[in-house]
Short mmCIF file of C-alpha atoms in Angstrom, two decimals:
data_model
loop_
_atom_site.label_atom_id
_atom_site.label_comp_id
_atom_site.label_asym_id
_atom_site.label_seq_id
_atom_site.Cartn_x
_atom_site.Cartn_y
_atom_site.Cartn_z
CA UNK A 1 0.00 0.00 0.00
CA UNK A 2 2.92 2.72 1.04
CA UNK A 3 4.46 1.55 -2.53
CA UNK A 4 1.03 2.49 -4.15
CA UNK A 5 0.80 5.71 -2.71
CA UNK A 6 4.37 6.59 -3.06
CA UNK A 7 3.80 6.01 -7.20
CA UNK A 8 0.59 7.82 -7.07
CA UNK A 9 2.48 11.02 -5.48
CA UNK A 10 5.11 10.34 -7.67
CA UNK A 11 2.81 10.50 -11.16
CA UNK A 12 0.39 13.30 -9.72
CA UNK A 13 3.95 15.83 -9.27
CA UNK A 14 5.28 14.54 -12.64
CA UNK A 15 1.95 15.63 -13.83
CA UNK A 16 2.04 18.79 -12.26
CA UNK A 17 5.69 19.57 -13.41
CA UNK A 18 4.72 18.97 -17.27
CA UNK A 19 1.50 20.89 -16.98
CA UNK A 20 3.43 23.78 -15.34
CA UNK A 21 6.27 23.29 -18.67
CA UNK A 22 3.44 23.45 -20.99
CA UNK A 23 1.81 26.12 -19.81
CA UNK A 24 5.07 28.48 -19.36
CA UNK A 25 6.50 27.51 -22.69
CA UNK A 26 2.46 28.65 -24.20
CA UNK A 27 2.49 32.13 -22.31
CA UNK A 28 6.42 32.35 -23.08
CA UNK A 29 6.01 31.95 -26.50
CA UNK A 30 3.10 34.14 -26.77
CA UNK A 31 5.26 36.88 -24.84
CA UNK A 32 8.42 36.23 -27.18
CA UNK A 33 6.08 36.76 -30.77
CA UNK A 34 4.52 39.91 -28.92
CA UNK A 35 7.91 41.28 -28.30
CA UNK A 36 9.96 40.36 -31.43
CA UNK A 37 7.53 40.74 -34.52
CA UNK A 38 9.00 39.79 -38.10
CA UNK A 39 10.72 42.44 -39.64
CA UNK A 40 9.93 41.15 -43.19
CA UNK A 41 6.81 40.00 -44.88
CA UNK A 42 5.29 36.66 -43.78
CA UNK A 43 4.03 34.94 -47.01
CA UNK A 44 1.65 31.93 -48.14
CA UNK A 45 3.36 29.12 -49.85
CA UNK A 46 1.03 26.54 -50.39
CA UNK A 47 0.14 25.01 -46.83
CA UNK A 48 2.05 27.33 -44.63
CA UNK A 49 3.87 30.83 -44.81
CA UNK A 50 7.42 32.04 -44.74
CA UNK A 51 9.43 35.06 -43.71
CA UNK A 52 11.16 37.44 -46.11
CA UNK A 53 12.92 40.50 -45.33
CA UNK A 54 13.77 42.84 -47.89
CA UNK A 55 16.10 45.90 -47.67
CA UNK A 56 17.77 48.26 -50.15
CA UNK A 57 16.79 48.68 -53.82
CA UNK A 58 18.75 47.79 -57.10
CA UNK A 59 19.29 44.35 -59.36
CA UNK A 60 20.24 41.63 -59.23
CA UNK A 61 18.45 41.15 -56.30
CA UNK A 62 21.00 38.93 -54.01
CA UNK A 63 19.03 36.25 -52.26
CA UNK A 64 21.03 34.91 -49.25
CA UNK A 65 20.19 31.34 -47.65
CA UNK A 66 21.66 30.36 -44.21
CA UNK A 67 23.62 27.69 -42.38
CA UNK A 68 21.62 23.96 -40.97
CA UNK A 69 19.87 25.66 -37.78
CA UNK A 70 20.27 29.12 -38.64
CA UNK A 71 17.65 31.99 -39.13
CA UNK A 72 17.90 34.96 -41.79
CA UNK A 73 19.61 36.64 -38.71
CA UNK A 74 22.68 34.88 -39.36
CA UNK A 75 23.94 37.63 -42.09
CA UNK A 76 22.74 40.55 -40.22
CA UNK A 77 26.11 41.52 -40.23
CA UNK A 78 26.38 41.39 -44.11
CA UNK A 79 23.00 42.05 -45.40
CA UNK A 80 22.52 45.81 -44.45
CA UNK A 81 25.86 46.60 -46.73
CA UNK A 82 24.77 44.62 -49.37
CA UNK A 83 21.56 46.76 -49.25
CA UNK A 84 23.79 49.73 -49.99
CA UNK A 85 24.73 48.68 -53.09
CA UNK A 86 21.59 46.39 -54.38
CA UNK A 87 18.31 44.88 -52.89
CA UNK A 88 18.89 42.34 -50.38
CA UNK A 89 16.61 39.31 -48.99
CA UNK A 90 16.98 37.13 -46.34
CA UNK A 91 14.61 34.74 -45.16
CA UNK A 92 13.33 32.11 -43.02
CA UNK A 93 12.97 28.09 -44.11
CA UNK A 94 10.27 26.48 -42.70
CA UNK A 95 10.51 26.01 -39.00
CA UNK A 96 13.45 28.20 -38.54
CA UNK A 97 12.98 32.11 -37.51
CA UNK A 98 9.53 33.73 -38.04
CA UNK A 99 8.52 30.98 -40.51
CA UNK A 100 5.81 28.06 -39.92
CA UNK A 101 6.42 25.02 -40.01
CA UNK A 102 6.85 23.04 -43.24
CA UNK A 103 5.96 19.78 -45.03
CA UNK A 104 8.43 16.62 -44.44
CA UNK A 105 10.75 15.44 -45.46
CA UNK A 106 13.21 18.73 -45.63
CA UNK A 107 15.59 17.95 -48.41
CA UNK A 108 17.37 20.92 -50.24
CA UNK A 109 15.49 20.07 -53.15
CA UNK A 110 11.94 20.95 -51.17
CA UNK A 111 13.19 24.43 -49.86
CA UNK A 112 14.78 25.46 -53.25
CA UNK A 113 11.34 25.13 -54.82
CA UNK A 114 9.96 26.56 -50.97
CA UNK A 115 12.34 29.29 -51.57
CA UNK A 116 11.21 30.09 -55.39
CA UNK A 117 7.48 30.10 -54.56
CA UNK A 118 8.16 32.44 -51.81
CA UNK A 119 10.33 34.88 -54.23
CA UNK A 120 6.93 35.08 -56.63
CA UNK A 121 4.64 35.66 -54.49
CA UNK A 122 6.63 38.32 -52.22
CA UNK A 123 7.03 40.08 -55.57
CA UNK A 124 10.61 39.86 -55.69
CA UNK A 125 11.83 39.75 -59.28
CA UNK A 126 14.74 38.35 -60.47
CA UNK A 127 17.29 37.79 -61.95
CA UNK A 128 19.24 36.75 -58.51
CA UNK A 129 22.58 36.37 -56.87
CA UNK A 130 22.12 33.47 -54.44
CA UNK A 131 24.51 33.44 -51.57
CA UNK A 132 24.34 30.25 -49.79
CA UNK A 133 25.74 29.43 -45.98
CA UNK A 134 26.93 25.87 -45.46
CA UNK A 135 23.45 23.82 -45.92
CA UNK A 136 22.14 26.73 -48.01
CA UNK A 137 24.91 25.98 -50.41
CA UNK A 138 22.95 22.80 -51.22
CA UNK A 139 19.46 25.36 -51.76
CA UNK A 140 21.79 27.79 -53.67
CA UNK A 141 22.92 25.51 -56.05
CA UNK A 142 19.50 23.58 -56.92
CA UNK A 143 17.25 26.57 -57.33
CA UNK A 144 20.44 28.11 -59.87
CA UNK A 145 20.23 24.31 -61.73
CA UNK A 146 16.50 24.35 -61.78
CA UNK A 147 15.62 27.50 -62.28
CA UNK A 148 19.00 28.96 -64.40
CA UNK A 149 17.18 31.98 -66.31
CA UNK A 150 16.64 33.37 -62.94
CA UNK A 151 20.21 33.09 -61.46
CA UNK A 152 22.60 35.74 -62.39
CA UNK A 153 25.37 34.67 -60.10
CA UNK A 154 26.45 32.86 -56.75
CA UNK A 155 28.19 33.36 -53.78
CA UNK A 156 29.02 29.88 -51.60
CA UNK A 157 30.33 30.22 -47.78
CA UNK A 158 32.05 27.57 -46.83
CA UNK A 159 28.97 25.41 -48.60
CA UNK A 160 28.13 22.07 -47.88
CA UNK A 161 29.66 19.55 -50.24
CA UNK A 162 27.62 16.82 -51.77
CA UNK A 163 30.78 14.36 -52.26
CA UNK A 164 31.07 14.07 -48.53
CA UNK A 165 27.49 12.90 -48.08
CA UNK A 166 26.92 10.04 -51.20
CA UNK A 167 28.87 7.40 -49.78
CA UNK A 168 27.48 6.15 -46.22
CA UNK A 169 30.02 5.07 -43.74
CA UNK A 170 29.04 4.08 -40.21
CA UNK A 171 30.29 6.46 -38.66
CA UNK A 172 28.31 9.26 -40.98
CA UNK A 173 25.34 6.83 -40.47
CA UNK A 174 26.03 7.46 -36.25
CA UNK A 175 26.30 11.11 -36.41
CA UNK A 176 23.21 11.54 -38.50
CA UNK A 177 21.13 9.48 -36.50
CA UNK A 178 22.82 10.84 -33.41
CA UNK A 179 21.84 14.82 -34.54
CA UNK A 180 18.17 13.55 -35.27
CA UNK A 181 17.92 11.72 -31.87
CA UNK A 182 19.19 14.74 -30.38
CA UNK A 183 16.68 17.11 -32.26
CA UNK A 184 13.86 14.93 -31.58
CA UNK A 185 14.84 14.85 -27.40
CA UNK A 186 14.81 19.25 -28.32
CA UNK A 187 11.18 18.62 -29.38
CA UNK A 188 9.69 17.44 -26.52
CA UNK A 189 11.99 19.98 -24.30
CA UNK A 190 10.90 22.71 -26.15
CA UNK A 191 7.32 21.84 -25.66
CA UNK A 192 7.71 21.14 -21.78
CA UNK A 193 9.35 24.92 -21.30
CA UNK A 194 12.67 22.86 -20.58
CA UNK A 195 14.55 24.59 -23.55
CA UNK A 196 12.80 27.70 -22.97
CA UNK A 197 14.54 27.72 -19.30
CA UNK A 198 17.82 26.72 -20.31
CA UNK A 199 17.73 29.94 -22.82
CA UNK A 200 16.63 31.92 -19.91
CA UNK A 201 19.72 31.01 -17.35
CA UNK A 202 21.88 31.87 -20.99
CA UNK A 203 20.11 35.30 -20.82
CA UNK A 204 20.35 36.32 -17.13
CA UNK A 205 24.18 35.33 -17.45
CA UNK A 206 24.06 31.65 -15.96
CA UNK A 207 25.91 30.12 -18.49
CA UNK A 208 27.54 27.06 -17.04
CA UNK A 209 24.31 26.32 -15.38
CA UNK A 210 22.97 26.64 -19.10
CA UNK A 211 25.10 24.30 -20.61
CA UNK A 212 25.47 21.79 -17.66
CA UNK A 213 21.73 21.62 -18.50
CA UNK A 214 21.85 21.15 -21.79
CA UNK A 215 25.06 18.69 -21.33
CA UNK A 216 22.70 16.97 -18.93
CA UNK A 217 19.71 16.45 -21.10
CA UNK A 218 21.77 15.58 -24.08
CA UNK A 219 23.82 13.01 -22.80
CA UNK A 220 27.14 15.72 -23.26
CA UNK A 221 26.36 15.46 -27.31
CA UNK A 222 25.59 18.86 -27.71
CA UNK A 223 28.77 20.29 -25.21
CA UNK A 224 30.91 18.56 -27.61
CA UNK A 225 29.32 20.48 -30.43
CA UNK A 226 29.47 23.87 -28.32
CA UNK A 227 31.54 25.83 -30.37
CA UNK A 228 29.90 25.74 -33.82
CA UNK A 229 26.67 26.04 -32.49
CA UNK A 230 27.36 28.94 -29.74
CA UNK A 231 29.90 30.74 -31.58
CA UNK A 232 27.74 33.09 -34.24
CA UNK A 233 25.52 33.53 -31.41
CA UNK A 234 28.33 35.19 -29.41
CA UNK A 235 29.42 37.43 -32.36
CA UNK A 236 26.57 38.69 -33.41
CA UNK A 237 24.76 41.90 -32.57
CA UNK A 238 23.57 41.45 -29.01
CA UNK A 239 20.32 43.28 -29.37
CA UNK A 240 19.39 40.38 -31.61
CA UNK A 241 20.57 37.45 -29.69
CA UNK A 242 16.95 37.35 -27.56
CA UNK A 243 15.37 36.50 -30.25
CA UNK A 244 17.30 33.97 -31.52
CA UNK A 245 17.35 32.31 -28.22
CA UNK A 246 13.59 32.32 -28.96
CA UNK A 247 13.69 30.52 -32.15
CA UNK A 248 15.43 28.17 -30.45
CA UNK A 249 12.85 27.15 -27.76
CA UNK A 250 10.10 26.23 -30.57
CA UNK A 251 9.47 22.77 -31.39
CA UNK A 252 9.10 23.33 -35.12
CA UNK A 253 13.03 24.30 -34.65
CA UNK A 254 14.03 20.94 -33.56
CA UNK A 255 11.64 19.25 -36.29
CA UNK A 256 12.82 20.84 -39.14
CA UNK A 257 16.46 20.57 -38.23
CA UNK A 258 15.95 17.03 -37.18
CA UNK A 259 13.94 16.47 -41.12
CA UNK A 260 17.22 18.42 -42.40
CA UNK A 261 19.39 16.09 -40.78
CA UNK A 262 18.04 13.03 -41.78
CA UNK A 263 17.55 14.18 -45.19
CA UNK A 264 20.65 14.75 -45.76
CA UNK A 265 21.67 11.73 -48.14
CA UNK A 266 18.60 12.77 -50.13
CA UNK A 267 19.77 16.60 -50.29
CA UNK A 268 23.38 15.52 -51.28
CA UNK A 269 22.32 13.55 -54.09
CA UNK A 270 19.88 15.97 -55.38
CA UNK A 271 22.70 18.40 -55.52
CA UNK A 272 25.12 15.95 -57.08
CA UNK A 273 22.77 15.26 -60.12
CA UNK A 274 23.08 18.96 -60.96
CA UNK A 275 25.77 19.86 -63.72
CA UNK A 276 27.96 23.05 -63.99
CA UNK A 277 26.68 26.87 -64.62
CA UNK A 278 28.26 27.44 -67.66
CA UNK A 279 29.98 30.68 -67.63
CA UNK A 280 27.65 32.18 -64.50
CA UNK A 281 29.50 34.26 -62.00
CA UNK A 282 30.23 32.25 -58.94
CA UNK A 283 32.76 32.55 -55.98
CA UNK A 284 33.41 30.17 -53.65
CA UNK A 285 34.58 31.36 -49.92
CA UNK A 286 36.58 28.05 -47.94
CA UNK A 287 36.72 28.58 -44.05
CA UNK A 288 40.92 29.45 -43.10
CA UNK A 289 40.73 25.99 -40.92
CA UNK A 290 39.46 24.21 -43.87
CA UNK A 291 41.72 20.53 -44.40
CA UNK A 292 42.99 19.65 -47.99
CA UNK A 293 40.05 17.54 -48.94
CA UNK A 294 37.48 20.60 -48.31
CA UNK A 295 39.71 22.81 -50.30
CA UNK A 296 40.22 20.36 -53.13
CA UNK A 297 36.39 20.56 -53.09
CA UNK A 298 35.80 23.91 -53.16
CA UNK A 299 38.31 24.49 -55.56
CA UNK A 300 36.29 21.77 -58.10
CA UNK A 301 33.03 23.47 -56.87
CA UNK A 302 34.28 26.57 -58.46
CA UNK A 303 35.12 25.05 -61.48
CA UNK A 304 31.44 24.33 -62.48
CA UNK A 305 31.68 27.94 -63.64
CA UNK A 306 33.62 29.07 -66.56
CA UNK A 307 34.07 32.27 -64.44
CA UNK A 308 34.14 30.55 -61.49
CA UNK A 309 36.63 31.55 -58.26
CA UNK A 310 37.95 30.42 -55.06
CA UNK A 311 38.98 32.47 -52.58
CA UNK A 312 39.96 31.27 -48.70
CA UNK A 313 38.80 33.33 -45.79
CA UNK A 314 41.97 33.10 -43.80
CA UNK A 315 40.72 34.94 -40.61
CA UNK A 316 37.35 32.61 -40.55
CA UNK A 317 35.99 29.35 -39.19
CA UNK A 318 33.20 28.11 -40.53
CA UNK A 319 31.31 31.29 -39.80
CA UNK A 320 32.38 33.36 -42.05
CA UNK A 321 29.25 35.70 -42.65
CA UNK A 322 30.36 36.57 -38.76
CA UNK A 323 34.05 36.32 -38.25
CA UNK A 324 34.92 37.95 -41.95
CA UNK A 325 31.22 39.83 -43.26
CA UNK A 326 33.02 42.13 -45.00
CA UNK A 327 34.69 39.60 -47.45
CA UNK A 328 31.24 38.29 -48.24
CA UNK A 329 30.04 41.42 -48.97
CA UNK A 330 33.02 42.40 -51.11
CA UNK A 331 32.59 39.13 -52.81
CA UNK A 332 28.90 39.30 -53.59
CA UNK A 333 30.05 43.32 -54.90
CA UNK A 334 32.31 41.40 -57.36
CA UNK A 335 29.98 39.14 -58.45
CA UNK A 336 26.98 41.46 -58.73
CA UNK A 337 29.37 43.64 -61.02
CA UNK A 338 30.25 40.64 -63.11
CA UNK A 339 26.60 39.71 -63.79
CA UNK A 340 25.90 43.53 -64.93
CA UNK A 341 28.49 43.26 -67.27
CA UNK A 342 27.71 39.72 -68.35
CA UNK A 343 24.18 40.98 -68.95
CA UNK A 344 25.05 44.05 -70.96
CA UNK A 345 27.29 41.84 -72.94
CA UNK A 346 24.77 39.56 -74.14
#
């Protein structure tokens, strides 16, 4: 009988403690939308809407697509210089930033066509310069194959390589299932308020407690991966890092990264069935820490262009939209000024 009651105290506080998660995550996340609206447009794309935001005035329009996890925040430190010199759009996929959540699976090949519906029907006209982060190399370079009339150029930061992702090996077959476990765990914390309190020890300055939490819940997975995932947070403006700590306590964060993820095989192969971009205006930025292989990569990457170039950001990590912006802004100024002159030419 004292066992009985013991479990029935025991399931009537655990009830109590996720009720009290749900309902401070609900009010918190109510709060967080109140106090950070979406500085863009929020747009239909067939099923659910997406966030664009639009600055500066001139064409090409340059297009930029971010890293795995990250928001159209990510280039707020190159963006507004870019507007000085052309129109500039950043935006949200699906689940990430001020966007809804979107249909699985989340291969590259999805938000490419995601990305183009969201272009037409924000009234944005082409012709483009795509500038793709990591992951949103992969978008970059299957919205230029598919849709090539509308691409005037590209710009690729440290992108995501497709050869690295076609052959399965165990231990890429671990780490990908290991990142979607992890994201899936993120889920369910975000929607118990868990997440939400870890962001809010980051914010009052508690930030071993932080990531002893999130070391805890993750098994130490995610302190291992501290740096690249804390770093551009650090670095950028710090007026804007509430709301990204925001995004970050959602659920449809941890869903679409976690579809991202697993997609990944899909996304690489989509890419790799693309061919080159004849004599298109592309540059290719390679992180200064970047190994042989990656370089050999990029280096080939570039080559898919007749006018293609490869340039390494020497002061960078992977980040380079934060720890160098003003190379990918002079790069994107190059490339912008050879698509003028390849368009008056023709």
């Amino acid at each position: 009988m004292h066992a009985l009651s013991s479990a029935i105290i025991f399931l009537f506080i655990l009830f109590v403690l996720v009720l009290a998660g749900r309902v401070y995550q609900i009010i918190g996340t109510t709060k967080d939308w109140a106090k950070f609206p979406p500085p863009g447009q929020i747009i239909e794309v067939g099923g659910h809407r997406l966030h664009i935001w639009c600055m500066g005035d001139g064409s090409p329009v340059v297009v930029f697509d971010s890293a795995l996890g990250a928001s159209c925040l990510s280039w707020a430190m190159v963006q507004p210089s870019v507007a000085g010199f052309t129109r500039a759009c950043s935006y949200d996929r699906a689940g990430f930033g001020w966007s809804d959540a979107g249909p699985i699976p989340r291969t590259a090949q999805r938000i490419a066509n995601e990305l183009h519906a969201l272009l037409a029907g924000a009234r944005v006209p082409g012709p483009y310069v795509l500038v793709g982060h990591s992951f949103g190399g992969f978008t970059a370079r299957l919205f230029a194959s598919r849709y090539r009339d509308d691409v005037a150029g590209m710009v690729l930061v440290d992108p995501a390589d497709p050869e690295e992702w076609l052959q399965i090996t165990e231990q890429k077959k671990k780490r990908v299932e290991t990142g979607a476990a992890l994201c899936r765990r993120g889920v369910w914390l975000a929607r118990l308020g868990i997440a939400r309190f870890v962001s809010l020890l980051a914010s009052v300055g508690a930030f071993e407690l932080a990531r002893s939490t999130v070391s805890l819940v993750s098994h130490g997975a995610l302190r291992r991966e501290e740096e690249s995932l804390l770093a551009p947070v650090n670095k950028l403006p710090s007026h804007l890092r509430p709301a990204l700590r925001t995004f970050w306590t959602q659920p449809k964060f941890f869903e679409a990264l976690a579809s991202q993820i697993e997609a990944i095989y899909e996304s690489a192969a989509q890419v790799a069935s693309t061919g080159d971009y004849g004599d298109m205006p592309l540059t290719v930025l390679s992180a200064g820490n970047s190994g042989p292989v990656q370089l050999a990569r990029h280096e080939a990457m570039a080559r898919l262009s007749g006018r293609g170039k490869h340039i390494i950001a020497s002061k960078s990590g992977h980040w380079i939209p934060v720890d160098q912006p003003e190379l990918v802004v002079e790069s994107i100024r190059q490339v912008i000024k050879a698509a003028r002159e390849r368009a008056v030419a023709r």
